[in-house]
mmCIF file with all atom_site columns, C-alpha atoms in Angstrom:
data_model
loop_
_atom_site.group_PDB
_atom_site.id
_atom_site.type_symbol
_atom_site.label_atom_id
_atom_site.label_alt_id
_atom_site.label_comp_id
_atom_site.label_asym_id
_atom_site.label_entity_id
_atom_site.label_seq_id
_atom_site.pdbx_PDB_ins_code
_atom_site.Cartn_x
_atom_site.Cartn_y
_atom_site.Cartn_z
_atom_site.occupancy
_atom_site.B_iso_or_equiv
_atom_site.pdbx_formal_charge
_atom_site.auth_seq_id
_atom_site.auth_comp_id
_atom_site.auth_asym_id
_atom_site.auth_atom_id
_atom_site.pdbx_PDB_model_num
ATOM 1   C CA . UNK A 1 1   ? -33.000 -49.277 2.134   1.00 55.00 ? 25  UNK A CA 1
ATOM 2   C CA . UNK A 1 2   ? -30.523 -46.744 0.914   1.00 56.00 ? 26  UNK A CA 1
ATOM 3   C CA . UNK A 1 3   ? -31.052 -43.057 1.991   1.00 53.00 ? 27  UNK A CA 1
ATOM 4   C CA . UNK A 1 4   ? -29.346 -40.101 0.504   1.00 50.00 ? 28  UNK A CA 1
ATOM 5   C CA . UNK A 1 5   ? -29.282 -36.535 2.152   1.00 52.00 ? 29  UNK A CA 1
ATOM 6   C CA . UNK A 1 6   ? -29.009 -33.288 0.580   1.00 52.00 ? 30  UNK A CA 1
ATOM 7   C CA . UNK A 1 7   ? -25.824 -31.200 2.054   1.00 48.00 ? 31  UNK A CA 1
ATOM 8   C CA . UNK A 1 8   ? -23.968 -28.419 0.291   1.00 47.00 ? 32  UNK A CA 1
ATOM 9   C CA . UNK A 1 9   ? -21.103 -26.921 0.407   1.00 48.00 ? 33  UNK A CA 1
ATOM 10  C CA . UNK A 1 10  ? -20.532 -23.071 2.283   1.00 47.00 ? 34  UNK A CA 1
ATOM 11  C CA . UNK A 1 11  ? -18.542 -21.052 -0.671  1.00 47.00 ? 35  UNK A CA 1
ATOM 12  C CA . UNK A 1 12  ? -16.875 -18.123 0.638   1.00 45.00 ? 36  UNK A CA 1
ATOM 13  C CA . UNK A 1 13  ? -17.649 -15.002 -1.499  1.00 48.00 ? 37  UNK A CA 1
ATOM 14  C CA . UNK A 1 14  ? -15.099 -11.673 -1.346  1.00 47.00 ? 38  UNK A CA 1
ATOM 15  C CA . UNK A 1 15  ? -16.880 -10.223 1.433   1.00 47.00 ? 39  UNK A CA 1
ATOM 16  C CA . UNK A 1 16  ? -16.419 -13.228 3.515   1.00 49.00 ? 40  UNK A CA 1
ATOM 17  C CA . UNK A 1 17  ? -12.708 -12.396 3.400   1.00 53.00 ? 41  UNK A CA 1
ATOM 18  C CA . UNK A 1 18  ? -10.355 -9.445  4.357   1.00 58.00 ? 42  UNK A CA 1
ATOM 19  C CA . UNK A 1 19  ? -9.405  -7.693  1.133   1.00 57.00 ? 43  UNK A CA 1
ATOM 20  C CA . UNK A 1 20  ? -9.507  -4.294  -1.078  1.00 63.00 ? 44  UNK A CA 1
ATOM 21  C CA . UNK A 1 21  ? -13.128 -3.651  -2.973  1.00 60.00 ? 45  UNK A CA 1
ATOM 22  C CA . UNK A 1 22  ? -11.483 -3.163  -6.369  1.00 63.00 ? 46  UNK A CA 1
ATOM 23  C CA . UNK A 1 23  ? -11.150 -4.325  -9.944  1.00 61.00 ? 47  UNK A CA 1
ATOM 24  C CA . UNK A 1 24  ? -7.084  -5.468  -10.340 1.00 60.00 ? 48  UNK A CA 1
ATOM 25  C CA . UNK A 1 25  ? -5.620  -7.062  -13.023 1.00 60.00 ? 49  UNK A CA 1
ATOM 26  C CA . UNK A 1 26  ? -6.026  -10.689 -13.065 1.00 59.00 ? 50  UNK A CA 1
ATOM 27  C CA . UNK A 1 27  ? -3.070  -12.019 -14.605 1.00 58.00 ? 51  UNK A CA 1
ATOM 28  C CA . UNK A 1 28  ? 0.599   -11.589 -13.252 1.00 63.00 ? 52  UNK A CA 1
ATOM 29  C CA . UNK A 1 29  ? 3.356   -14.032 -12.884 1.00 64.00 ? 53  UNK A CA 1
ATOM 30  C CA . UNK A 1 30  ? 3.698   -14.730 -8.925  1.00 69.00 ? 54  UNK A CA 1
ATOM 31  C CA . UNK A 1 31  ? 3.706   -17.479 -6.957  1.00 71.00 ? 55  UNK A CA 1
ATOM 32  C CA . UNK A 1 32  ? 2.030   -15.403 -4.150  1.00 76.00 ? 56  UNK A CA 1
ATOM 33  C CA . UNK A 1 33  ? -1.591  -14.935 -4.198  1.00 78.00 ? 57  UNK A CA 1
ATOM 34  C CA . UNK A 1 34  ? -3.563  -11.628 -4.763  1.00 81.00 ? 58  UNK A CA 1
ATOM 35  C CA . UNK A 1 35  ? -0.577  -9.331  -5.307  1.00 86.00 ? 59  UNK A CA 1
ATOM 36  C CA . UNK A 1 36  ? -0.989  -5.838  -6.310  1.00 87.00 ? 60  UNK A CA 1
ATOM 37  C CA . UNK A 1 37  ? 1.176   -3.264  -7.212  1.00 90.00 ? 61  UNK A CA 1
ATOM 38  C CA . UNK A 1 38  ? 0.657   0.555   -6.757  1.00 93.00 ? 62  UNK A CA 1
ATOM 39  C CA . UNK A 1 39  ? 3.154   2.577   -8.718  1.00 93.00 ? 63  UNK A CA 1
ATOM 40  C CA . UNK A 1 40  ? 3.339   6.251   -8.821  1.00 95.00 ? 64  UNK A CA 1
ATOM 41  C CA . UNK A 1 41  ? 4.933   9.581   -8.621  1.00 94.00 ? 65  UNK A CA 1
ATOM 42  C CA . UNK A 1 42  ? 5.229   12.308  -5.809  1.00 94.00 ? 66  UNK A CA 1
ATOM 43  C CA . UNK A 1 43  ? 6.180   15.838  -7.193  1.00 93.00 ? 67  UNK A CA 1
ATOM 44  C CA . UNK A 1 44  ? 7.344   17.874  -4.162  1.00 91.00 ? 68  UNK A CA 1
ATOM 45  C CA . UNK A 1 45  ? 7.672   21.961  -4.127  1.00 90.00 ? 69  UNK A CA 1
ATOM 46  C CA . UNK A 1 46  ? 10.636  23.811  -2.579  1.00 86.00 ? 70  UNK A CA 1
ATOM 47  C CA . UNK A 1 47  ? 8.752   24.326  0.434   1.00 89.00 ? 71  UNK A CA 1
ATOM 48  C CA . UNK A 1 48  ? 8.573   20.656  0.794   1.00 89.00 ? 72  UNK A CA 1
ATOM 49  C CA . UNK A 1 49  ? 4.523   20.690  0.308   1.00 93.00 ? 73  UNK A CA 1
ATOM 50  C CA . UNK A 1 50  ? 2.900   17.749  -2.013  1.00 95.00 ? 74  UNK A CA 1
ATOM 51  C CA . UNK A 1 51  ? 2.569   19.714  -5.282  1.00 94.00 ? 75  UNK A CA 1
ATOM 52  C CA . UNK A 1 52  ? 1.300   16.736  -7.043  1.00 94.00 ? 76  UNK A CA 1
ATOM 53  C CA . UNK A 1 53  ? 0.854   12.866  -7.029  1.00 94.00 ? 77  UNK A CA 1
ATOM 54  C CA . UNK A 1 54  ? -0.233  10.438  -9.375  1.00 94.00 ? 78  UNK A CA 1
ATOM 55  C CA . UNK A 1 55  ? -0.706  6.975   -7.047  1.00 94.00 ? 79  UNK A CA 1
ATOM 56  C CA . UNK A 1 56  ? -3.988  5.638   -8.315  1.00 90.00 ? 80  UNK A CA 1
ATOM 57  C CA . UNK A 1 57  ? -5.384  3.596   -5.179  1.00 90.00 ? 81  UNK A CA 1
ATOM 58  C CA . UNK A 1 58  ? -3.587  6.319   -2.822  1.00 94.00 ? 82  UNK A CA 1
ATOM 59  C CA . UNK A 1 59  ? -3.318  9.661   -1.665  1.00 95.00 ? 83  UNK A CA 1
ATOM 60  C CA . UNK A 1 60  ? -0.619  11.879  -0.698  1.00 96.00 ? 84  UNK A CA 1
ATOM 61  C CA . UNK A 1 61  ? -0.199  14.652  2.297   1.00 96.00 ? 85  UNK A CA 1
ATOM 62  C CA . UNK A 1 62  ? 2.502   15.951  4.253   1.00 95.00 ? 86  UNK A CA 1
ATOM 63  C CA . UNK A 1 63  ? 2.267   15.610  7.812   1.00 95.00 ? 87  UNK A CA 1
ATOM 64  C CA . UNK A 1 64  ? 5.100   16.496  9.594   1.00 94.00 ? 88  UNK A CA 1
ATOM 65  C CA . UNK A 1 65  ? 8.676   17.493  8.580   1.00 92.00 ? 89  UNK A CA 1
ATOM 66  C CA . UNK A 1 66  ? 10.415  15.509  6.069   1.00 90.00 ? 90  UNK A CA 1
ATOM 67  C CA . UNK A 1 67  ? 7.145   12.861  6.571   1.00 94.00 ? 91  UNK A CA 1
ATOM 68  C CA . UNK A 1 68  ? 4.505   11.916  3.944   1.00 95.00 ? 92  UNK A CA 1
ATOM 69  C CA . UNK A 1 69  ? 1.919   9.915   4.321   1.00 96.00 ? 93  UNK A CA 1
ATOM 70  C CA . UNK A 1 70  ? 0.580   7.612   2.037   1.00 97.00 ? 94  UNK A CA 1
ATOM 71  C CA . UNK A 1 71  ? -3.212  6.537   2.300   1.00 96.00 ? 95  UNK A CA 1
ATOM 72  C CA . UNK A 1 72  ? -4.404  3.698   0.539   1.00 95.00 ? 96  UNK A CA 1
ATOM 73  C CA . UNK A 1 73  ? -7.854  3.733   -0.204  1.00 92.00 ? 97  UNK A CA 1
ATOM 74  C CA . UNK A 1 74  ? -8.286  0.332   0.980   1.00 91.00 ? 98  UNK A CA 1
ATOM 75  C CA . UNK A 1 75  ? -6.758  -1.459  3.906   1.00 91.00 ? 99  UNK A CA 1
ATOM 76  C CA . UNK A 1 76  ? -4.745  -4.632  2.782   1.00 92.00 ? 100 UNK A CA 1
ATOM 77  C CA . UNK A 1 77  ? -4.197  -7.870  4.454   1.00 92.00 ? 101 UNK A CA 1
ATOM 78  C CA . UNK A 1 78  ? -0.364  -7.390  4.342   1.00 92.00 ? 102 UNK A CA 1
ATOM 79  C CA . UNK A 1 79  ? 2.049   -5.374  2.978   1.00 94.00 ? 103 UNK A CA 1
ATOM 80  C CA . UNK A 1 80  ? 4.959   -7.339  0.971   1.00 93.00 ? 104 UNK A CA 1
ATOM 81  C CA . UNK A 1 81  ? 7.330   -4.320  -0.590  1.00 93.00 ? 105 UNK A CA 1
ATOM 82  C CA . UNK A 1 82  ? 7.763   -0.243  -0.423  1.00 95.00 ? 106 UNK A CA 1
ATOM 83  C CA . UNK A 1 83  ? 10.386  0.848   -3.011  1.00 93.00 ? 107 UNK A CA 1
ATOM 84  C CA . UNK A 1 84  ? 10.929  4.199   -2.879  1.00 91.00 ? 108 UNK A CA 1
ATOM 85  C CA . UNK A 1 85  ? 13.320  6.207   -5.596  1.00 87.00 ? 109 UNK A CA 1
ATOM 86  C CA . UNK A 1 86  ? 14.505  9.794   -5.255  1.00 82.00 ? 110 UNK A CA 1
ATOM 87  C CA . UNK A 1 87  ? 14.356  11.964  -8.237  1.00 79.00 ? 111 UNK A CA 1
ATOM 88  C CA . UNK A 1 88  ? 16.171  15.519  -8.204  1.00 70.00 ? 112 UNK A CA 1
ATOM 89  C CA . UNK A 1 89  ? 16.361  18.912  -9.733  1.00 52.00 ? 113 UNK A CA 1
ATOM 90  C CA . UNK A 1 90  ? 18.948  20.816  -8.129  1.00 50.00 ? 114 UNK A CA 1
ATOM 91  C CA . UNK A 1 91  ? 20.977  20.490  -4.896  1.00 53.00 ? 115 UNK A CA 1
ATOM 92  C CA . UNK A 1 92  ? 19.275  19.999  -1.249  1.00 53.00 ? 116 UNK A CA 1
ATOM 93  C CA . UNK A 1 93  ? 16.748  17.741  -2.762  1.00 50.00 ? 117 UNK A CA 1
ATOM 94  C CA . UNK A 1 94  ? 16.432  14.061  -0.784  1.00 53.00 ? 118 UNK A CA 1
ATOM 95  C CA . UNK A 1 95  ? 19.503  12.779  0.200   1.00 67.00 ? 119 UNK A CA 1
ATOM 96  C CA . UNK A 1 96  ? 17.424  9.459   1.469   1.00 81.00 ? 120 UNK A CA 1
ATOM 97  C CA . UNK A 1 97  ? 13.791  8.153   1.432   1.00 87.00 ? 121 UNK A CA 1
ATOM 98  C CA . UNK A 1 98  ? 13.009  5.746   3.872   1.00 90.00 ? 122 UNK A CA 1
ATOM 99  C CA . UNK A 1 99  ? 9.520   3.911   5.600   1.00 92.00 ? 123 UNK A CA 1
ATOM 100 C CA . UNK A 1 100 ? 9.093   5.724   8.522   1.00 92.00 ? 124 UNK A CA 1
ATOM 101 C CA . UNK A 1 101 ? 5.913   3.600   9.635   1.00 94.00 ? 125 UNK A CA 1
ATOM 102 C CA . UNK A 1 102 ? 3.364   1.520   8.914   1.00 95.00 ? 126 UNK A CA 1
ATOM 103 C CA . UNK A 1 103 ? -0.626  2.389   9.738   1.00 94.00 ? 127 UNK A CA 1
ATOM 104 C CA . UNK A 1 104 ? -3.752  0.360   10.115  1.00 94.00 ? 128 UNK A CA 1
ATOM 105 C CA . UNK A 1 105 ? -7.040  2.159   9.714   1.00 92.00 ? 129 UNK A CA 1
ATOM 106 C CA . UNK A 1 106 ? -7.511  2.935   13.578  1.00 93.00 ? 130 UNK A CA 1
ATOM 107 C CA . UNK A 1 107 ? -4.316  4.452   13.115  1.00 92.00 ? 131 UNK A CA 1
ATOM 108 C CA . UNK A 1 108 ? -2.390  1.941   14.951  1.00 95.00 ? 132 UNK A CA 1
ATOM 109 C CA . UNK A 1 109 ? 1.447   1.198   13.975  1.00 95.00 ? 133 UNK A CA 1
ATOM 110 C CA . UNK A 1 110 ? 1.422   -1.882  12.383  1.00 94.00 ? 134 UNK A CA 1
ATOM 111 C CA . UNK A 1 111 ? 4.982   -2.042  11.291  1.00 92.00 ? 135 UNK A CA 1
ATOM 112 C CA . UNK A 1 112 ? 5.920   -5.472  13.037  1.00 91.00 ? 136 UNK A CA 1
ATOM 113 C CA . UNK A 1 113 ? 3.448   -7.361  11.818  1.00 91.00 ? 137 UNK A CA 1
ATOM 114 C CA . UNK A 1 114 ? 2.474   -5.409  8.226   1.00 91.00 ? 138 UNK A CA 1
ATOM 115 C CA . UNK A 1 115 ? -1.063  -6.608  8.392   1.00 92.00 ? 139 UNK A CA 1
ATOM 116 C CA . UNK A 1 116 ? -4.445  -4.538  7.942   1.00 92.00 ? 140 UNK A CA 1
ATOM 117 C CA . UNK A 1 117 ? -2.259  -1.896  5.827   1.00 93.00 ? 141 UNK A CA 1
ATOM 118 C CA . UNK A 1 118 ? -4.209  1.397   5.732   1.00 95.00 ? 142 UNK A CA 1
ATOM 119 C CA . UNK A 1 119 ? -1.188  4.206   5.856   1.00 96.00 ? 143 UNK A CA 1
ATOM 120 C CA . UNK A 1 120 ? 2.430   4.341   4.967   1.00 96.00 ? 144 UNK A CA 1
ATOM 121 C CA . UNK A 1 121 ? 4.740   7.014   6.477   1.00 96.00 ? 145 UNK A CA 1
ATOM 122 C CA . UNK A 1 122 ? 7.566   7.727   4.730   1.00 94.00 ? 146 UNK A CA 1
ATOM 123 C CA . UNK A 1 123 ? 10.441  10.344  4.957   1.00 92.00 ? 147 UNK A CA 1
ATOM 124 C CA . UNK A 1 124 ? 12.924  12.624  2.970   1.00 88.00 ? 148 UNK A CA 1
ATOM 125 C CA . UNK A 1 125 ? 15.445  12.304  5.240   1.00 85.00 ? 149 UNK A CA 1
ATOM 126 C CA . UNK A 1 126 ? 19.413  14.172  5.184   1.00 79.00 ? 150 UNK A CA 1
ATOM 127 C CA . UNK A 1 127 ? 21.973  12.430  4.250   1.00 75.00 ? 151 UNK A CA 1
ATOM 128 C CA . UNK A 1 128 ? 24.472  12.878  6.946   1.00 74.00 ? 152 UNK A CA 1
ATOM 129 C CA . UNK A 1 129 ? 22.031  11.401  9.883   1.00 79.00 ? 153 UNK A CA 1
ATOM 130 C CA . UNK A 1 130 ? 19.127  9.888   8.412   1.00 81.00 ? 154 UNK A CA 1
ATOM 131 C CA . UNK A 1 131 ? 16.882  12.190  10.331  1.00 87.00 ? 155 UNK A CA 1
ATOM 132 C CA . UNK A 1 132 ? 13.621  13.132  8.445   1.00 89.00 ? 156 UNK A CA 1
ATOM 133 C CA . UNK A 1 133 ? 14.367  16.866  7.241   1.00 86.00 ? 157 UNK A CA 1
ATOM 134 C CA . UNK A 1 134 ? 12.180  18.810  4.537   1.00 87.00 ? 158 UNK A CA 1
ATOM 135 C CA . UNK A 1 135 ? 13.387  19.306  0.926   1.00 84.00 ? 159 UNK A CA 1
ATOM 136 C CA . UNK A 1 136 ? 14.573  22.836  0.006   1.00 80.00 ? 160 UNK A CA 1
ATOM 137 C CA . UNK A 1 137 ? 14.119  22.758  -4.073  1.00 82.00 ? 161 UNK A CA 1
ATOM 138 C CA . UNK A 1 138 ? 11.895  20.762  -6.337  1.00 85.00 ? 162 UNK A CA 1
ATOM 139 C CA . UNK A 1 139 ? 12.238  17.127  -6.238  1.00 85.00 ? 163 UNK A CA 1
ATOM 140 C CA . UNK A 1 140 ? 10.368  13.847  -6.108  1.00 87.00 ? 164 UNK A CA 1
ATOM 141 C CA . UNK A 1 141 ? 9.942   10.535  -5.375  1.00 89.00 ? 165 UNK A CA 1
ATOM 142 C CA . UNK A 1 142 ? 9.157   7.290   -7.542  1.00 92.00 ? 166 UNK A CA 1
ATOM 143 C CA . UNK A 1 143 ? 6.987   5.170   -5.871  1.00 95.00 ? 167 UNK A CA 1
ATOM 144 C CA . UNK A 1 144 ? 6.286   1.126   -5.644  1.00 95.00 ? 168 UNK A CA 1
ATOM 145 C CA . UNK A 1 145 ? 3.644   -0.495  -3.391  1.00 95.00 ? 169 UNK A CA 1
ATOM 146 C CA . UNK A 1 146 ? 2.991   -3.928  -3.256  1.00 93.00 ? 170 UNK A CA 1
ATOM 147 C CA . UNK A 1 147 ? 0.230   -5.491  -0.825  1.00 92.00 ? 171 UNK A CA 1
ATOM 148 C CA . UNK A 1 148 ? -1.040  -8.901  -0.875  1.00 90.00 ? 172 UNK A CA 1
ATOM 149 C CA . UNK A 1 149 ? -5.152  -8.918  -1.585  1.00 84.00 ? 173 UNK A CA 1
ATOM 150 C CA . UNK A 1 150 ? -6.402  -11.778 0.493   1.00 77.00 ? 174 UNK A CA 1
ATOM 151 C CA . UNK A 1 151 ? -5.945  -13.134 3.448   1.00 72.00 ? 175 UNK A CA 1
ATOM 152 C CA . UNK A 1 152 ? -4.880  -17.056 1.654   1.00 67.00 ? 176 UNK A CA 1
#
């Protein structure tokens, strides 16, 4: 007598795995999996304040001087890339940008490891000492993020 069971196989869906809830583009030449790029634009006043931004998936504030903080609107498995660019209109403006630290949604530094990406501190920094200092005219910074999407 030959006997056949019934089994089937577990699929995990998107919710069974660590990743951002939103719609990217599918289709990008990578051999990683799930990248995503943020790309964007940080207009800063002469009193150093966040006049404007335009990272979709983020938001912008200052929080302490010379230091920005960038909050994704989802947390990411890992964090592959921050390229930051200055962009000037007079004298005074950033003389470096740099990644000042790296945030998980508990507000833990994460910056060994880059996993569970919630926050990213960065700086305007002096030239001289590389000590984050505040911006005296109007400047800003270009922006590019990219985070990996899954946890495979």
């Amino acid at each position: 007598i030959i006997r056949f069971e019934r089994f089937s196989l577990t699929r995990l869906t998107y919710k069974d795995k660590q990743m951002a809830n939103r719609y990217f583009s599918q289709f990008k030449g990578s051999l990683e999996k799930g990248v995503v790029q943020l790309d964007g634009y940080i207009n800063l006043g002469s009193d150093a304040s966040v006049v404007s931004e335009t990272i979709m998936g983020a938001s912008v504030a200052k929080t302490t001087t010379g230091v920005y903080t960038i909050t994704l609107e989802d947390s990411y498995p890992k964090l592959l890339h921050v390229g930051l660019t200055a962009f000037s209109i007079g004298t005074n403006a950033a003389g470096l940008l740099k990644v000042v630290d790296v945030l998980d949604s508990s507000g833990n530094s994460v910056a060994a490891t880059l996993v569970n990406v919630k926050k990213i501190k960065v700086a305007t920094c002096t030239s001289a000492t590389g000590a984050p200092a505040d911006v005296s005219v109007k400047c800003g910074m270009s922006v590019h993020i990219v985070l990996k999407n899954t946890s495979v």
